[in-house]
Short mmCIF file of C-alpha atoms in Angstrom, two decimals:
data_model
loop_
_atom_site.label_atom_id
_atom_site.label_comp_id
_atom_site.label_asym_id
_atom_site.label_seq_id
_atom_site.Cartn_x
_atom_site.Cartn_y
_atom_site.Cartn_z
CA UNK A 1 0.04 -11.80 -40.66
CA UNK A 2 -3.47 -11.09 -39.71
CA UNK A 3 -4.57 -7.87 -38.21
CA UNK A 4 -5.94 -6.39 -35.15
CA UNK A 5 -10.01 -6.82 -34.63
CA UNK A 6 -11.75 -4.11 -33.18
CA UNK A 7 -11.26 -4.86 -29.71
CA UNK A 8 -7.21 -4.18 -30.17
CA UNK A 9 -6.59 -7.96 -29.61
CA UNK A 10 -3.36 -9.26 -31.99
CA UNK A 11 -4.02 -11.71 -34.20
CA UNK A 12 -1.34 -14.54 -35.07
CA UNK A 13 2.85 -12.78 -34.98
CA UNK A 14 1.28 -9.30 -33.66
CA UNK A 15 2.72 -8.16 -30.54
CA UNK A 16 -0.72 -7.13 -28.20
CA UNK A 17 -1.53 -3.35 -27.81
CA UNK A 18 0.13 -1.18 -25.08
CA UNK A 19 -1.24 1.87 -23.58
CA UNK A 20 0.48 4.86 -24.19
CA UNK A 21 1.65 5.41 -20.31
CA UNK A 22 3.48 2.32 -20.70
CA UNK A 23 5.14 2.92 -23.93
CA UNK A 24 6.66 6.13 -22.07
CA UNK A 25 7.40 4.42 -19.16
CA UNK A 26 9.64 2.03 -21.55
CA UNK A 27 11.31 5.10 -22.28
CA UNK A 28 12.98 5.55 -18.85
CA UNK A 29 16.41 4.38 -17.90
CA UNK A 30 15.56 0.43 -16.74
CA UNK A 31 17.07 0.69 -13.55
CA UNK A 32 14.74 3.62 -13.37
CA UNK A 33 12.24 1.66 -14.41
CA UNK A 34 12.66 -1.56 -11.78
CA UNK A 35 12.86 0.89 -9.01
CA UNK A 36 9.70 2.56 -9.60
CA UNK A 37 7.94 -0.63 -9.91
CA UNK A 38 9.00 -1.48 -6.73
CA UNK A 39 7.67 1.74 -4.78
CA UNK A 40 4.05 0.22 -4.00
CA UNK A 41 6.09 -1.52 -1.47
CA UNK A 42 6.85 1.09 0.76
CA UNK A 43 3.99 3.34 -0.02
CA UNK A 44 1.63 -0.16 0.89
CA UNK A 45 3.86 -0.58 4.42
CA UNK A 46 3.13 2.98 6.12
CA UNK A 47 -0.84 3.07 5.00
CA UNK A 48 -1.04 -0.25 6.30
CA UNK A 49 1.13 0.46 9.40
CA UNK A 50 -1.47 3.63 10.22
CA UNK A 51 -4.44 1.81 9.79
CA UNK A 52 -3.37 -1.34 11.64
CA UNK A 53 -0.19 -0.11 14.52
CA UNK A 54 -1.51 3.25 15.42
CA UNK A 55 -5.17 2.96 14.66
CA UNK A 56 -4.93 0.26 17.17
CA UNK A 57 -3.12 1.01 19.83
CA UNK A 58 -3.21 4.77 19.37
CA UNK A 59 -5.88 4.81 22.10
CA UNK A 60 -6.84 1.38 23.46
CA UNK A 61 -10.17 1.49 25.74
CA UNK A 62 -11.61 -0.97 28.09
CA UNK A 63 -14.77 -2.63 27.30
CA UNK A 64 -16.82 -5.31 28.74
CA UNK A 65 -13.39 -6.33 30.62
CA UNK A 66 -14.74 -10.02 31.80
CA UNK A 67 -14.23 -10.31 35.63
CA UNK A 68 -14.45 -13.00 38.17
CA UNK A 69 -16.53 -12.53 41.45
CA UNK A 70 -16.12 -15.16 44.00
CA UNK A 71 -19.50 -16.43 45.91
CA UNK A 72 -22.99 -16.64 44.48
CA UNK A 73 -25.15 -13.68 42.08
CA UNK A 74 -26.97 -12.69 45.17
CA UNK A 75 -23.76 -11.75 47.63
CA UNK A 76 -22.10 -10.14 44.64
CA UNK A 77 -24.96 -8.17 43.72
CA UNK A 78 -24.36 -5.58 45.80
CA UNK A 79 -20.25 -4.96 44.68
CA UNK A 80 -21.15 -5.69 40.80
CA UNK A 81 -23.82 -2.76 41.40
CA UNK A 82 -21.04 -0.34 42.60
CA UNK A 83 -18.44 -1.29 40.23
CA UNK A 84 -21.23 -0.77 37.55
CA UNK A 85 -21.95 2.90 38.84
CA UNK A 86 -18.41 3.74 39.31
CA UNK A 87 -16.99 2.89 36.09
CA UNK A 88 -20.33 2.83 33.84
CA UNK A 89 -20.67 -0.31 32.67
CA UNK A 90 -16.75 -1.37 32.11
CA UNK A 91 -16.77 -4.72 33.64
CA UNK A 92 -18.73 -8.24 32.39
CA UNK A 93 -18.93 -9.85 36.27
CA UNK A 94 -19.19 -14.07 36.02
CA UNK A 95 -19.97 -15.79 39.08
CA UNK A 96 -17.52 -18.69 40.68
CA UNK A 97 -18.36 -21.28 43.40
CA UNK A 98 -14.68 -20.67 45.01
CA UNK A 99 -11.50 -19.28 45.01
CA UNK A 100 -10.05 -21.80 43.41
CA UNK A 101 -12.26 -21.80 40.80
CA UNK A 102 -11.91 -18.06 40.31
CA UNK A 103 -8.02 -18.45 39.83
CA UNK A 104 -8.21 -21.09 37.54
CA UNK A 105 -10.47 -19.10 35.40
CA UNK A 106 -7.15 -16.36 35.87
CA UNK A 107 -4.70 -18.03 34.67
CA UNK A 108 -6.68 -19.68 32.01
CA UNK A 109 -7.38 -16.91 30.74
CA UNK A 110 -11.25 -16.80 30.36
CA UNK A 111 -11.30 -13.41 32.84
CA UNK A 112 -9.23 -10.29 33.61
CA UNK A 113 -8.92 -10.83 36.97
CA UNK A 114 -11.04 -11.92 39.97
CA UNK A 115 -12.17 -10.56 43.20
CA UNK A 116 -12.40 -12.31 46.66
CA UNK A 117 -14.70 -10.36 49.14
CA UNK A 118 -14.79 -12.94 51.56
CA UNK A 119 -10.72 -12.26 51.95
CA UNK A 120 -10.44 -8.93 50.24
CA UNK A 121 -8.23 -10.48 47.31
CA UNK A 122 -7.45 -9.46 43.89
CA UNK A 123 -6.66 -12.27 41.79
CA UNK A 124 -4.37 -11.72 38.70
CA UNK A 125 -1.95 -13.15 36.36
CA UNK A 126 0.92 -11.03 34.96
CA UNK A 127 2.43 -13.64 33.34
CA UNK A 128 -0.95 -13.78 30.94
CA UNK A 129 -1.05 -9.92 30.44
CA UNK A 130 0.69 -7.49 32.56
CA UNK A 131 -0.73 -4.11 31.02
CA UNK A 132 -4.04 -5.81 31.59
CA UNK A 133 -3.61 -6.86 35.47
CA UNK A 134 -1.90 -3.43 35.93
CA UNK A 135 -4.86 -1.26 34.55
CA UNK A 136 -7.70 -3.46 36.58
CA UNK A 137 -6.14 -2.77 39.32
CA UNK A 138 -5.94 1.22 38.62
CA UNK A 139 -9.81 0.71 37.70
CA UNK A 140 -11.15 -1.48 40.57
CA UNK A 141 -8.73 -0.89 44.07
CA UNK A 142 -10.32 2.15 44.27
CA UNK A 143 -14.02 1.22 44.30
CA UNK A 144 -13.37 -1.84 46.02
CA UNK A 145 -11.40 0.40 48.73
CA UNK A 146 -14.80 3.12 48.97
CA UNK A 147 -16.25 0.19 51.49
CA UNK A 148 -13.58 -0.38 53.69
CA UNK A 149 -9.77 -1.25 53.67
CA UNK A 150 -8.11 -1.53 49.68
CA UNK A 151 -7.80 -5.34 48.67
CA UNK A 152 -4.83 -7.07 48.52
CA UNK A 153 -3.38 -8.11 45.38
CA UNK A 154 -1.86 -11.71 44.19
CA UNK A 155 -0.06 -12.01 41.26
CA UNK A 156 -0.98 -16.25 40.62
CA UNK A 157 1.59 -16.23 37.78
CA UNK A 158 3.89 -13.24 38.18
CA UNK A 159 6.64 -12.26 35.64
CA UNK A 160 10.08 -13.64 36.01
CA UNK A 161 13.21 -10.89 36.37
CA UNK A 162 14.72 -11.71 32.78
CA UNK A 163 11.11 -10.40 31.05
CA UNK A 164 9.99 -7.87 33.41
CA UNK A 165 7.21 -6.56 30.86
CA UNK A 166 6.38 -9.72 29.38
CA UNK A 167 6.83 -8.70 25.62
CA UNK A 168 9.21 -11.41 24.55
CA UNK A 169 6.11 -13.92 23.73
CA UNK A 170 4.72 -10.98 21.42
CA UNK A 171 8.79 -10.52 19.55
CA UNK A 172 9.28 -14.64 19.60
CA UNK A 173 5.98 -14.90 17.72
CA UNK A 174 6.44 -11.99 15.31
CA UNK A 175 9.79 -13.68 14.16
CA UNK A 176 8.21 -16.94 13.91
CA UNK A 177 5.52 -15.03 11.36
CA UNK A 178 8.42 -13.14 9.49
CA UNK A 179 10.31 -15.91 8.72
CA UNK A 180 7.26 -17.98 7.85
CA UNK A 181 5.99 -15.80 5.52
CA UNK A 182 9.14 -14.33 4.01
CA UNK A 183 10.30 -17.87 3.20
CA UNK A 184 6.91 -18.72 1.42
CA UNK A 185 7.26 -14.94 -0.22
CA UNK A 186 10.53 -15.50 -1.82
CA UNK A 187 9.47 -19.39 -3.12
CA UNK A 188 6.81 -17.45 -4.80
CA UNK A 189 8.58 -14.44 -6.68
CA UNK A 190 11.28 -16.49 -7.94
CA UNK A 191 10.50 -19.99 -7.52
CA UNK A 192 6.90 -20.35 -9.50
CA UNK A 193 7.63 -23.41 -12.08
CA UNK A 194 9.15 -25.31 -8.86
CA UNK A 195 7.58 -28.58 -8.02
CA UNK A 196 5.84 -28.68 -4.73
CA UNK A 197 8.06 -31.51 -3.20
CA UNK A 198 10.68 -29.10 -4.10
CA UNK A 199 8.92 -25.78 -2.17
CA UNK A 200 7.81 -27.77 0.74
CA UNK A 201 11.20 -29.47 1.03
CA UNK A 202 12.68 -25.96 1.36
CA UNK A 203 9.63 -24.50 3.58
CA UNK A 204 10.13 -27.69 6.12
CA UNK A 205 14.46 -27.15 6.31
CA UNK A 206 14.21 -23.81 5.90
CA UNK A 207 11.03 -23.56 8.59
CA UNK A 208 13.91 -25.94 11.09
CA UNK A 209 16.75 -24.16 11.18
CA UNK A 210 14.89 -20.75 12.10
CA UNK A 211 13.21 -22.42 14.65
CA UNK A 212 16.57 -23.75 15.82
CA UNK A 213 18.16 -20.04 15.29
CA UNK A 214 15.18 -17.70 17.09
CA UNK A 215 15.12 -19.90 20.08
CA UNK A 216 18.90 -20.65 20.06
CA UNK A 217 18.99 -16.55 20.22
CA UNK A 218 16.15 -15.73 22.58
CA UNK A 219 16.98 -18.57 24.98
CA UNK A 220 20.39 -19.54 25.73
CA UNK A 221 22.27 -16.34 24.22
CA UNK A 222 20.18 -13.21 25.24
CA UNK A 223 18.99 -15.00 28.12
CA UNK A 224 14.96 -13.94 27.37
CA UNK A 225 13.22 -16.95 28.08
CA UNK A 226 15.33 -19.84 30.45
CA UNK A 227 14.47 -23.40 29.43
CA UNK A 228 11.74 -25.05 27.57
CA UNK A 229 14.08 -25.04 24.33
CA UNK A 230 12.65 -28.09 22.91
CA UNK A 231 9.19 -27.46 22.79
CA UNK A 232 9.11 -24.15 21.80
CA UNK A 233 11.38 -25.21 18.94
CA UNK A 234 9.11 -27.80 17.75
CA UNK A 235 6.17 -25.37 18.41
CA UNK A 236 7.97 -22.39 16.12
CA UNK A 237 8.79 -25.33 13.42
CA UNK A 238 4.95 -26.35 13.12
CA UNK A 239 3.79 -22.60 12.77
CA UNK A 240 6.58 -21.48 10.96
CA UNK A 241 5.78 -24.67 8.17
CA UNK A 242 2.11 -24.05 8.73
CA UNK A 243 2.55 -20.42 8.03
CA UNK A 244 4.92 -21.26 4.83
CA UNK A 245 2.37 -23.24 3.49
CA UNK A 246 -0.29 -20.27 3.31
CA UNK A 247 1.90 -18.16 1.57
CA UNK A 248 2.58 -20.73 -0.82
CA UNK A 249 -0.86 -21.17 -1.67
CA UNK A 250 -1.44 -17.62 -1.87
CA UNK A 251 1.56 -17.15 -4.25
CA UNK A 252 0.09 -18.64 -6.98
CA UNK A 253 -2.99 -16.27 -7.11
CA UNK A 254 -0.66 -13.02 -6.49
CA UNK A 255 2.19 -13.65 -7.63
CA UNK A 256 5.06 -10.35 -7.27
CA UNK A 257 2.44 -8.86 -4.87
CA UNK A 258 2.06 -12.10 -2.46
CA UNK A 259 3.81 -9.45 0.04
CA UNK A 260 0.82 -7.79 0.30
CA UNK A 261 -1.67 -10.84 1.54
CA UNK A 262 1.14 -12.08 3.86
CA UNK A 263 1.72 -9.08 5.23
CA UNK A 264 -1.75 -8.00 6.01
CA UNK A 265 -2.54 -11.45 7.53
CA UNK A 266 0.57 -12.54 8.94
CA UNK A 267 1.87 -9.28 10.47
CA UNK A 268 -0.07 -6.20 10.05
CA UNK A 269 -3.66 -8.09 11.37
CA UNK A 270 -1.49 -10.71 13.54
CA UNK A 271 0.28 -8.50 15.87
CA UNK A 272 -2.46 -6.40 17.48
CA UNK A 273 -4.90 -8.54 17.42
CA UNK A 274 -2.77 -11.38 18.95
CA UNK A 275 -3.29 -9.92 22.61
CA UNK A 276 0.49 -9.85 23.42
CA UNK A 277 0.58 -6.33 23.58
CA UNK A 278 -2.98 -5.58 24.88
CA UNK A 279 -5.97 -7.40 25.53
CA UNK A 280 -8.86 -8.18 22.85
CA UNK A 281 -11.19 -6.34 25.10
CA UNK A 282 -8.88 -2.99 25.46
CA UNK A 283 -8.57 -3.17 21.11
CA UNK A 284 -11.06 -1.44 18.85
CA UNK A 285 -13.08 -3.59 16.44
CA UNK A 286 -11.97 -5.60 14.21
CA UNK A 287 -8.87 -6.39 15.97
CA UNK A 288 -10.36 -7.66 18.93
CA UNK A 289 -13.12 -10.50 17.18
CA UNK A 290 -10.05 -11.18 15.02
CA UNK A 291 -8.26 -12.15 18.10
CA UNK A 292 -10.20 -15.33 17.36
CA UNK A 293 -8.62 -15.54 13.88
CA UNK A 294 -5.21 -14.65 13.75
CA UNK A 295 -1.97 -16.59 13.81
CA UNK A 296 -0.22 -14.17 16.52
CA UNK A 297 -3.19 -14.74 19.03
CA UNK A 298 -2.40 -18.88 18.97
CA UNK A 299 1.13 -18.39 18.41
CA UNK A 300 1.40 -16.12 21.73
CA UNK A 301 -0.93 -18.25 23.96
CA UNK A 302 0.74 -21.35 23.48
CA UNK A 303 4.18 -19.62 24.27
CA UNK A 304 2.46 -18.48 27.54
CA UNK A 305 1.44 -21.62 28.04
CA UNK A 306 4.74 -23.34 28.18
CA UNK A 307 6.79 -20.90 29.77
CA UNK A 308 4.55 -19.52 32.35
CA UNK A 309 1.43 -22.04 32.14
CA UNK A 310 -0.90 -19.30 31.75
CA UNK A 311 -3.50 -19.65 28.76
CA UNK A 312 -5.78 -21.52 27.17
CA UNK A 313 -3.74 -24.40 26.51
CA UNK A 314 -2.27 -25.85 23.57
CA UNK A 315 -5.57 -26.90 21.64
CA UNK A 316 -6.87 -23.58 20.58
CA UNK A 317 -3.08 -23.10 19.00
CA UNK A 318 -2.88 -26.82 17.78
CA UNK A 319 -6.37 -26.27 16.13
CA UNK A 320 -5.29 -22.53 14.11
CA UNK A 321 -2.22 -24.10 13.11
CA UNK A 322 -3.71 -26.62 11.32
CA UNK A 323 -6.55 -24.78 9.40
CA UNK A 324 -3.78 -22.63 8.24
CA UNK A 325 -1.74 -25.68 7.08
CA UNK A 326 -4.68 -27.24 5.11
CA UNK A 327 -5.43 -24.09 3.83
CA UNK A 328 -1.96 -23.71 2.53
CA UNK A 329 -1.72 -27.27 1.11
CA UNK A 330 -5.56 -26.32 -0.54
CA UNK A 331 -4.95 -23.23 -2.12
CA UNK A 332 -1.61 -24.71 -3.35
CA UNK A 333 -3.32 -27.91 -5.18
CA UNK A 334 -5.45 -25.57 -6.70
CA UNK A 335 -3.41 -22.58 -7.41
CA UNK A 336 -0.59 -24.51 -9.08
CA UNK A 337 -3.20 -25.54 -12.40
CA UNK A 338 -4.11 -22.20 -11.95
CA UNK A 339 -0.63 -20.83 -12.36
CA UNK A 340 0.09 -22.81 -15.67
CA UNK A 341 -2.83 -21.69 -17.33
CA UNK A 342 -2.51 -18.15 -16.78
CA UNK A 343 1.40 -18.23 -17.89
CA UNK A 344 0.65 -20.38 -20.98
CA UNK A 345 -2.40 -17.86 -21.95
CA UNK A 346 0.10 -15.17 -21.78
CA UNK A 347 2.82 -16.91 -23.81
CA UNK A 348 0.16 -17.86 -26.34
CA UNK A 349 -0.87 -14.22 -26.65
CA UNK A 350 2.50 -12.92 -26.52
CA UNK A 351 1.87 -10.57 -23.24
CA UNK A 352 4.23 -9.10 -21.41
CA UNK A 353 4.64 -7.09 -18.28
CA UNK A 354 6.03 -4.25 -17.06
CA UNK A 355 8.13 -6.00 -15.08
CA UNK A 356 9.67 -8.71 -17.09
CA UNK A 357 9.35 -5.40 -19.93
CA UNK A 358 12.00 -3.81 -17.64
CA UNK A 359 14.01 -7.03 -16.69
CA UNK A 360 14.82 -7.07 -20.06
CA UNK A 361 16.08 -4.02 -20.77
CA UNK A 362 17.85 -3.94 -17.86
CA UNK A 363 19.44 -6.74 -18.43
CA UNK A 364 20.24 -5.73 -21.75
CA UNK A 365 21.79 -2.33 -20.61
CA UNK A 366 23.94 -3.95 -18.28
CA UNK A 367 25.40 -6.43 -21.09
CA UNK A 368 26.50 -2.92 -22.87
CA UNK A 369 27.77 -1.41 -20.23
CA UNK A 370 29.88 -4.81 -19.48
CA UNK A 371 31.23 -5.15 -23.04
CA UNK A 372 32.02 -1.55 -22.78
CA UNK A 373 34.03 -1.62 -19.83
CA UNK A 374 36.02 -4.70 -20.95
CA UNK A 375 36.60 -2.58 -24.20
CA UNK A 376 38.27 -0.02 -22.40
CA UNK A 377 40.86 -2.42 -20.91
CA UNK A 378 41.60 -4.12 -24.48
CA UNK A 379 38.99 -7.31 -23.34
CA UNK A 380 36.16 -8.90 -25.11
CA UNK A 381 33.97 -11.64 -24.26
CA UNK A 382 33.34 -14.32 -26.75
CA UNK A 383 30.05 -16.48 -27.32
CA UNK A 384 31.26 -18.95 -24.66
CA UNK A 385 31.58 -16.28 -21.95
CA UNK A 386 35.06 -16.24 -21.52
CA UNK A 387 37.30 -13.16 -21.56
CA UNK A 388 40.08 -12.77 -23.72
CA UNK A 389 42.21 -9.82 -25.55
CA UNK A 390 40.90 -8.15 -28.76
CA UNK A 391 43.00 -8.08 -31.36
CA UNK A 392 43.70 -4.86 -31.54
CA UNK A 393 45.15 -4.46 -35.01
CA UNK A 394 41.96 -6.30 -36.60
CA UNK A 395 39.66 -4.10 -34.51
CA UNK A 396 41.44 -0.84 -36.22
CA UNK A 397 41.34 -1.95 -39.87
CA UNK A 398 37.12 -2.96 -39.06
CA UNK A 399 36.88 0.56 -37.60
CA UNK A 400 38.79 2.45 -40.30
CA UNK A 401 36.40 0.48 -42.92
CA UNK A 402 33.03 1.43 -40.74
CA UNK A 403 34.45 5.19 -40.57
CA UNK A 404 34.86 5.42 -44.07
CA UNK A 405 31.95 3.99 -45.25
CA UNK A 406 30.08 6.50 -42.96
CA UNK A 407 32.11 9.14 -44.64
CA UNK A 408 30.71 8.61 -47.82
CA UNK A 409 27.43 7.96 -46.68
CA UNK A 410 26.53 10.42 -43.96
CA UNK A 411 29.09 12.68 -42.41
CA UNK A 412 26.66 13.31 -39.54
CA UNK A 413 26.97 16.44 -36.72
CA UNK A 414 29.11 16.29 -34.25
CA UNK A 415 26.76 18.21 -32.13
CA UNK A 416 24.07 15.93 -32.94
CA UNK A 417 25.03 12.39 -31.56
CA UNK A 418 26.84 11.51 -35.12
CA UNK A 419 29.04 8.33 -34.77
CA UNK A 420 31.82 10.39 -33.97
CA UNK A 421 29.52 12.68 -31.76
CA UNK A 422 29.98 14.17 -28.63
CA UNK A 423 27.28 12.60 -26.72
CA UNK A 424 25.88 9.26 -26.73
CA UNK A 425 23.00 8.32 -24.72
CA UNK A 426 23.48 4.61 -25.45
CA UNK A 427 25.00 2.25 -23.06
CA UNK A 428 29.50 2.71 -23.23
CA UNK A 429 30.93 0.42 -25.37
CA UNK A 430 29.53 -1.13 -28.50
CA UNK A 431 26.39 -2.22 -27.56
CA UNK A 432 24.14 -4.58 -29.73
CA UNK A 433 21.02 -3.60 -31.29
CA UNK A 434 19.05 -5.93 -28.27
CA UNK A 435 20.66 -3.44 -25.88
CA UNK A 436 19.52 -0.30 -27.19
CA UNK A 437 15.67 -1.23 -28.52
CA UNK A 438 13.40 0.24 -26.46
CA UNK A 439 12.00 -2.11 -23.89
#
């Protein structure tokens, strides 16, 4: 056997060095153990959920809100200088030919709204954003009114009775990114050696039927969006594979923790700056650049898109949904070499982790308890795991021979965990020597 070097590295049959926290953590009852090394979970959840959820929507401000002005710079000049004194500065004017033009650019997408002074009209779209169409026109009926009569307002793509708010897009495309991501998450904690036919087999089925299953539920059952079943199942099966195939990637880089990437990218990032909820240009920074970025914000517009035809169309969405894919199938070519070498290094050095360190014990604790609780009712379990009675008068001659050997031995304290103590802080039963070692 050769010794340790300096650095505290084993040398050929040591076991490597531990630090002395985790030697008494190894001391705690493994159950205890595999629960507290699952806490980061939700201590990670509520910081994230502060600094993401309430740090961006806790007060959500408009800012250069892009609006549409119908006739040329120098007949506007005069309104886009009283908007500008009245609310400081607010409102990013753009210039269109016509109406027509102007509502286009509405339901599009590309502004807020759009103003008509030629016919006194408000152009909106609450099918595209309702909280946004409803604060504009809070913010600009009033100035628009301080010249004459108030402006009438047309919805171009109002909201249908069965979504009155228009949040289902923002709900549909948050389970579309759960069960992306959670499918990807679970190939990764317990499916690491699998091949990748085998994980993208299950990410491609698995991505189907909750396609089939959110739509089925949000469509035809609860009655949230009516028709279009087919294409938004085939659009949640593309994002929800495309999405699957991150978090694969990713997996083999963070292995037990991939919940943390795909949760900051795939839900706690996605969500407010996708837009459903409020508009990039009411969000603080970053979430409205990453509006650009994010899965939610193509995930939502091309659910607009089909439902109401409002958005940018399906490119922008067709376009993220690939990167993410090739990503995914990238990191994964890479990652899975990766992945190999890193377990083999650790076999090779005989590392271990906390973790597996508490697995173990676990596992053997439970085997104890098991043989002790099948003692109690005159069962044993042999080597080929099936259950049969002891023989009872063979198992009292054995423990009349271990009792008297320990007689004349060590007659032990019965106040002091002796064999025929009071307490035993073992696992019940007669546990094996595996079962009590320390982990």
């Amino acid at each position: 056997m050769r010794r340790r070097d300096d650095r505290g590295r084993a040398g050929t049959g040591d076991r490597p060095r531990t630090s002395a926290y985790r030697r008494w953590f190894a001391t705690l009852h493994p159950s205890l153990q595999l629960v507290l090394l699952q806490l980061w979970m939700p201590l990670f959840f509520i910081v994230m959920f502060c600094l993401c959820y309430v740090a961006a929507f806790h007060a959500p401000t408009p800012h250069e809100v892009p609006v549409g002005v119908v006739g040329s710079a120098q007949a506007s000049a005069g309104l886009e200088s009283g908007v500008e004194k009245a609310l400081g500065g607010t409102i990013a004017f753009t210039d269109y030919p016509d109406a027509r033009a102007a509502g286009e650019a509405v339901l599009h997408g590309t502004v807020a709204a759009a103003y008509d002074p030629a016919r006194r009209e408000l152009l909106v779209a609450g099918a595209h954003q309702l909280q946004a169409s409803t604060l504009l026109q809070r913010m600009l009926i009033p100035v628009l009114s301080a010249n004459g009569a108030a402006p009438t307002v047309k919805d171009l793509s109002p909201l249908p009775a069965h979504d009155a708010f228009g949040m289902t897009s923002m709900y549909l495309m948050l389970a579309w990114c759960i069960g992306g991501y959670m499918t990807a998450m679970f190939i990764g904690l317990m499916g690491g050696p699998l091949r990748h036919r085998t994980r993208l087999a299950v990410i491609v089925g698995l991505g189907l039927l909750i396609s089939l299953v959110t739509n089925l539920l949000s469509g035809p059952v609860i009655g949230a969006i009516q028709g279009h079943f087919w294409p938004l199942a085939l659009m949640a099966w593309g994002w929800i594979v495309a999405i699957g195939l991150a978090v694969n990637g990713l997996s083999y880089f963070f292995g037990r923790f991939i919940a943390l990437p795909s949760m900051v990218v795939f839900v706690f990032l996605s969500v407010p700056a996708s837009g459903a909820a409020y508009p990039p240009w009411m969000m603080p920074q970053p979430f409205a650049w990453l509006n650009n970025v994010v899965v939610g914000s193509g995930i939502t517009e091309m659910i607009k898109r089909t439902v109401y035809g409002v958005g940018p169309g399906y490119a922008r969405g067709l376009l993220m949904m690939s990167v993410y894919a090739a990503v995914g199938v990238i990191l994964m070519l890479v990652g899975k070499p990766y992945w190999e070498a890193r377990r083999a290094r650790r076999i090779v050095a005989g590392k271990t982790t906390m973790f597996i360190d508490a697995q173990n014990a676990n596992r053997d604790f439970l085997a104890g308890q098991r043989r002790g609780i099948l003692a109690r009712h005159g069962l044993a379990s042999t080597e080929t795991g099936t259950i049969g009675l002891i023989d009872l008068e063979a198992e009292e001659q054995r423990d009349r021979a271990r009792r008297a050997f320990e007689t004349e031995t060590d007659p032990g304290d019965a106040f002091l965990a002796a064999p025929d103590g009071l307490e035993n802080d073992g696992p019940v039963g007669d546990p094996s020597p595996d079962s009590t070692r320390e982990p």
